[in-house]
Amino acid sequence: MSVDTKTVARIAHLARLRLPEDKLEPMAGELNRVLSWVEQLSEVNTDNVPPLTSVVHARLRQRDDVVTDGDRRDDVLANAPDAQNGFFAVPKVIE
Amino acid sequence: MTSLTDLTIAEALAALDKGEFTARELTGAYIAEVEAGRSLNAFTTETPEQALAMADAADAARKAGEAGPLAGIPLAIKDLFCTKGVLTTASSHILDGFTPPYESTVTSNLWRDGAVMLGTVSLDEFAMGSSNETSYYGPVENPWRAGDGKSRVPGGSSGGSATAVAARLALGATGTDTGGSIRQPASFCGLAGIKPTYGRCSRWGIIAFASSLDQAGPLARTVEDAAILLGSMAGFDPRDSTSIDRPVPDYRKALTGDIRGLKIGIPAEYRMEGTPAEIIELWDRGIQWMKDAGAQIVDISLPHTQYALATYYVVAPAEASSNLARYDGVRYGLREPGNNLIEMYENTRGAGFGHEVQRRILIGTYVLSAGYYDAYYLKAQKVRTLIAQDFEQAFGRVDAILTPTAPSAAFVPGEKSDDPISMYLNDVFTVPASLAGIPGMSVPAGLSADGLPLGLQILGRPFEEETVLRVGQMVEKAARFDARPGAWWKEAA
């Protein structure tokens, strides 16, 4: 499996990353180098091996369904690049 | 009289208790060292006023007989832990100006016990790297220099932490370890550094890189100091769903100096082709020290070791691509304008993330994307099961495992930055334990031919940090590592 510049542009868009045109080619080269290196995993027989989902053998805890936090609007907005009238502000989404 | 900054944490605590000096005096001495060491570029934000206020509080607590176990001990905090009211950057441009309104659990625990915050220290951007060269705030210098006089990297990603402690700019530091980011810089800077079992320290308030691997731990100048710090950092936290609810032992008490009868495993697969002779020799010396201390050496096999790095470089970028999706220019940090919302996201992330982070996000996005998930991500998670099983089986026969920490001493900046794979290979001995979630520690064991520190790694069963620390201290004792870097950065100033 080899990644071309079109694929890099597509993944970059999926990841919401602006990559300039002239970076697509070198990035494709780097990704291919890493991906062909991890290709070695195909040598390992993993028939009937379950994927590891957690390294600690513990059940996820449940807690009482009660409010433990809140009333922190100003804290939450304090770091926003643009906050207006108690909301996060973003470029217009709907026409 | 030795200078205040030459004491270990254990010595400083004893002297503070006896009233030989105050926490304010100790903190003042460290603040002066931090200023004199600015050319090392370890600190991102210095907090001297906060440090002195915390030191005064520690002095008052001690007077009132209420001193916590770390009262008055000045520490550096890896800039990946959210610190309330103090800029937290993850050494990334994308978190410009981010001042958390809350404190991470691990740092809260340290302040609860009386520790003093000197400031935040640099890392590889989002903890992705092994040399601290990818920080947006510039590379950090290792205080150690070889005979050639050239700069060396401090290792990474906890490079600022390691430099600060090794250069006597802090008594200890917090680090985080995802694939070796505490142990490898500890090895490169001649320090003791422990990554505890996954789930031992809370991840709450630590900026996430790869959530199934990230774990906090201390870097310190001695094994005993690392044990003291870990005792405060560790503990159950209901706010981290993977935190484990079990008591924190007194790690200092585990340092009995007695490892007679302990079975120490030596994994055949870690004798890799191409490993420098001096690393193998160091390892062989370590094995002899264990024998001399009465431990039993057992040859073991960890057959899937060679696949650990490739597994890691699928799993970690996949998790990173998901974790880093939150940096979108809306809620915190940098925003680059765009004609619409999507363009704003893309411009912000394109400008805010450095090259290494972008590459990992792209790899992660690719291996998780439709059509490739099974071939890469699921496959890697299956191999990860085999790697974890290797350790489980080995720990049926041995109590601890001894290996080198890194395949080399600290390297020259730029030496590995052009080739991602050669940089990744640095973590060859540390990554397997991360994938299995088991505790691992690096302890200084000797110097390379050109005078740079080298570490040995001790691995243990889950939640048996006590055994790891006990064995680690025996390595430390046998190695009699007392070399320290010359303070060349002061002469230059």
PDB file of N, CA, C and O in Angstrom, chain A residues 10-17, chain B residues 314 317-322 349 358-370 372-373:
ATOM      1  N   ARG A  10      -6.235  14.120   0.975  1.00  0.00           N
ATOM      2  CA  ARG A  10      -7.525  13.659   1.495  1.00  0.00           C
ATOM      3  C   ARG A  10      -7.448  13.448   3.020  1.00  0.00           C
ATOM      4  O   ARG A  10      -8.313  13.901   3.775  1.00  0.00           O
ATOM      5  N   ILE A  11      -6.389  12.775   3.496  1.00  0.00           N
ATOM      6  CA  ILE A  11      -6.251  12.552   4.946  1.00  0.00           C
ATOM      7  C   ILE A  11      -6.093  13.897   5.664  1.00  0.00           C
ATOM      8  O   ILE A  11      -6.644  14.093   6.740  1.00  0.00           O
ATOM      9  N   ALA A  12      -5.314  14.783   5.049  1.00  0.00           N
ATOM     10  CA  ALA A  12      -5.103  16.086   5.695  1.00  0.00           C
ATOM     11  C   ALA A  12      -6.441  16.802   5.854  1.00  0.00           C
ATOM     12  O   ALA A  12      -6.696  17.426   6.892  1.00  0.00           O
ATOM     13  N   HIS A  13      -7.292  16.666   4.859  1.00  0.00           N
ATOM     14  CA  HIS A  13      -8.610  17.297   4.980  1.00  0.00           C
ATOM     15  C   HIS A  13      -9.445  16.613   6.065  1.00  0.00           C
ATOM     16  O   HIS A  13     -10.104  17.268   6.877  1.00  0.00           O
ATOM     17  N   LEU A  14      -9.366  15.269   6.113  1.00  0.00           N
ATOM     18  CA  LEU A  14     -10.078  14.537   7.176  1.00  0.00           C
ATOM     19  C   LEU A  14      -9.605  14.990   8.550  1.00  0.00           C
ATOM     20  O   LEU A  14     -10.383  15.093   9.496  1.00  0.00           O
ATOM     21  N   ALA A  15      -8.306  15.251   8.662  1.00  0.00           N
ATOM     22  CA  ALA A  15      -7.724  15.659   9.950  1.00  0.00           C
ATOM     23  C   ALA A  15      -7.803  17.166  10.143  1.00  0.00           C
ATOM     24  O   ALA A  15      -7.297  17.685  11.137  1.00  0.00           O
ATOM     25  N   ARG A  16      -8.428  17.872   9.185  1.00  0.00           N
ATOM     26  CA  ARG A  16      -8.551  19.335   9.257  1.00  0.00           C
ATOM     27  C   ARG A  16      -7.196  20.005   9.461  1.00  0.00           C
ATOM     28  O   ARG A  16      -6.985  20.787  10.367  1.00  0.00           O
ATOM     29  N   LEU A  17      -6.255  19.621   8.600  1.00  0.00           N
ATOM     30  CA  LEU A  17      -4.903  20.184   8.630  1.00  0.00           C
ATOM     31  C   LEU A  17      -4.627  20.853   7.288  1.00  0.00           C
ATOM     32  O   LEU A  17      -4.698  20.192   6.254  1.00  0.00           O
TER      33      LEU A  17
ATOM     34  N   VAL B 314       1.775   2.574  15.349  1.00  0.00           N
ATOM     35  CA  VAL B 314       0.403   2.567  14.828  1.00  0.00           C
ATOM     36  C   VAL B 314      -0.550   3.042  15.939  1.00  0.00           C
ATOM     37  O   VAL B 314      -1.350   3.951  15.736  1.00  0.00           O
ATOM     38  N   PRO B 317       0.039   7.051  17.302  1.00  0.00           N
ATOM     39  CA  PRO B 317      -0.494   8.098  16.404  1.00  0.00           C
ATOM     40  C   PRO B 317      -2.013   8.011  16.237  1.00  0.00           C
ATOM     41  O   PRO B 317      -2.675   9.038  16.114  1.00  0.00           O
ATOM     42  N   ALA B 318      -2.563   6.788  16.250  1.00  0.00           N
ATOM     43  CA  ALA B 318      -4.016   6.660  16.114  1.00  0.00           C
ATOM     44  C   ALA B 318      -4.703   7.370  17.285  1.00  0.00           C
ATOM     45  O   ALA B 318      -5.627   8.168  17.099  1.00  0.00           O
ATOM     46  N   GLU B 319      -4.230   7.090  18.485  1.00  0.00           N
ATOM     47  CA  GLU B 319      -4.839   7.726  19.651  1.00  0.00           C
ATOM     48  C   GLU B 319      -4.574   9.231  19.657  1.00  0.00           C
ATOM     49  O   GLU B 319      -5.424  10.028  20.049  1.00  0.00           O
ATOM     50  N   ALA B 320      -3.367   9.607  19.203  1.00  0.00           N
ATOM     51  CA  ALA B 320      -3.034  11.034  19.164  1.00  0.00           C
ATOM     52  C   ALA B 320      -3.930  11.779  18.179  1.00  0.00           C
ATOM     53  O   ALA B 320      -4.407  12.882  18.466  1.00  0.00           O
ATOM     54  N   SER B 321      -4.194  11.174  17.037  1.00  0.00           N
ATOM     55  CA  SER B 321      -5.000  11.880  16.028  1.00  0.00           C
ATOM     56  C   SER B 321      -6.391  12.143  16.591  1.00  0.00           C
ATOM     57  O   SER B 321      -7.010  13.172  16.307  1.00  0.00           O
ATOM     58  N   SER B 322      -6.865  11.231  17.418  1.00  0.00           N
ATOM     59  CA  SER B 322      -8.168  11.412  18.045  1.00  0.00           C
ATOM     60  C   SER B 322      -8.096  12.452  19.173  1.00  0.00           C
ATOM     61  O   SER B 322      -8.894  13.384  19.231  1.00  0.00           O
ATOM     62  N   ARG B 349      -4.993  24.583  12.628  1.00  0.00           N
ATOM     63  CA  ARG B 349      -4.236  23.355  12.900  1.00  0.00           C
ATOM     64  C   ARG B 349      -2.986  23.270  12.035  1.00  0.00           C
ATOM     65  O   ARG B 349      -1.953  22.739  12.475  1.00  0.00           O
ATOM     66  N   GLN B 358       2.147  16.967  13.101  1.00  0.00           N
ATOM     67  CA  GLN B 358       1.321  16.831  11.897  1.00  0.00           C
ATOM     68  C   GLN B 358       1.483  15.449  11.270  1.00  0.00           C
ATOM     69  O   GLN B 358       0.514  14.819  10.856  1.00  0.00           O
ATOM     70  N   ARG B 359       2.751  14.996  11.217  1.00  0.00           N
ATOM     71  CA  ARG B 359       2.981  13.681  10.609  1.00  0.00           C
ATOM     72  C   ARG B 359       2.254  12.591  11.400  1.00  0.00           C
ATOM     73  O   ARG B 359       1.629  11.690  10.839  1.00  0.00           O
ATOM     74  N   ARG B 360       2.315  12.691  12.737  1.00  0.00           N
ATOM     75  CA  ARG B 360       1.656  11.647  13.530  1.00  0.00           C
ATOM     76  C   ARG B 360       0.138  11.734  13.411  1.00  0.00           C
ATOM     77  O   ARG B 360      -0.541  10.711  13.398  1.00  0.00           O
ATOM     78  N   ILE B 361      -0.399  12.940  13.331  1.00  0.00           N
ATOM     79  CA  ILE B 361      -1.849  13.069  13.144  1.00  0.00           C
ATOM     80  C   ILE B 361      -2.253  12.433  11.812  1.00  0.00           C
ATOM     81  O   ILE B 361      -3.256  11.716  11.724  1.00  0.00           O
ATOM     82  N   LEU B 362      -1.450  12.663  10.785  1.00  0.00           N
ATOM     83  CA  LEU B 362      -1.781  12.108   9.468  1.00  0.00           C
ATOM     84  C   LEU B 362      -1.672  10.582   9.468  1.00  0.00           C
ATOM     85  O   LEU B 362      -2.540   9.888   8.926  1.00  0.00           O
ATOM     86  N   ILE B 363      -0.620  10.057  10.091  1.00  0.00           N
ATOM     87  CA  ILE B 363      -0.497   8.595  10.169  1.00  0.00           C
ATOM     88  C   ILE B 363      -1.688   8.022  10.933  1.00  0.00           C
ATOM     89  O   ILE B 363      -2.315   7.046  10.516  1.00  0.00           O
ATOM     90  N   GLY B 364      -2.006   8.655  12.065  1.00  0.00           N
ATOM     91  CA  GLY B 364      -3.116   8.174  12.878  1.00  0.00           C
ATOM     92  C   GLY B 364      -4.432   8.225  12.129  1.00  0.00           C
ATOM     93  O   GLY B 364      -5.235   7.282  12.188  1.00  0.00           O
ATOM     94  N   THR B 365      -4.655   9.307  11.410  1.00  0.00           N
ATOM     95  CA  THR B 365      -5.897   9.439  10.649  1.00  0.00           C
ATOM     96  C   THR B 365      -5.959   8.364   9.565  1.00  0.00           C
ATOM     97  O   THR B 365      -6.993   7.743   9.331  1.00  0.00           O
ATOM     98  N   TYR B 366      -4.810   8.124   8.934  1.00  0.00           N
ATOM     99  CA  TYR B 366      -4.755   7.126   7.860  1.00  0.00           C
ATOM    100  C   TYR B 366      -5.055   5.725   8.392  1.00  0.00           C
ATOM    101  O   TYR B 366      -5.891   5.009   7.841  1.00  0.00           O
ATOM    102  N   VAL B 367      -4.378   5.322   9.482  1.00  0.00           N
ATOM    103  CA  VAL B 367      -4.565   3.943   9.967  1.00  0.00           C
ATOM    104  C   VAL B 367      -5.949   3.725  10.570  1.00  0.00           C
ATOM    105  O   VAL B 367      -6.378   2.587  10.745  1.00  0.00           O
ATOM    106  N   LEU B 368      -6.647   4.810  10.894  1.00  0.00           N
ATOM    107  CA  LEU B 368      -8.009   4.654  11.420  1.00  0.00           C
ATOM    108  C   LEU B 368      -9.058   4.825  10.333  1.00  0.00           C
ATOM    109  O   LEU B 368     -10.247   4.633  10.578  1.00  0.00           O
ATOM    110  N   SER B 369      -8.616   5.192   9.116  1.00  0.00           N
ATOM    111  CA  SER B 369      -9.605   5.538   8.092  1.00  0.00           C
ATOM    112  C   SER B 369     -10.209   4.279   7.477  1.00  0.00           C
ATOM    113  O   SER B 369      -9.645   3.187   7.545  1.00  0.00           O
ATOM    114  N   ALA B 370     -11.379   4.461   6.883  1.00  0.00           N
ATOM    115  CA  ALA B 370     -12.137   3.342   6.320  1.00  0.00           C
ATOM    116  C   ALA B 370     -11.269   2.541   5.362  1.00  0.00           C
ATOM    117  O   ALA B 370     -10.566   3.095   4.523  1.00  0.00           O
ATOM    118  N   TYR B 372      -8.616   0.788   6.095  1.00  0.00           N
ATOM    119  CA  TYR B 372      -7.272   0.499   6.621  1.00  0.00           C
ATOM    120  C   TYR B 372      -7.285   0.133   8.098  1.00  0.00           C
ATOM    121  O   TYR B 372      -6.293  -0.298   8.651  1.00  0.00           O
ATOM    122  N   TYR B 373      -8.423   0.347   8.735  1.00  0.00           N
ATOM    123  CA  TYR B 373      -8.532   0.119  10.180  1.00  0.00           C
ATOM    124  C   TYR B 373      -8.087  -1.292  10.557  1.00  0.00           C
ATOM    125  O   TYR B 373      -7.269  -1.486  11.441  1.00  0.00           O
TER     126      TYR B 373
END
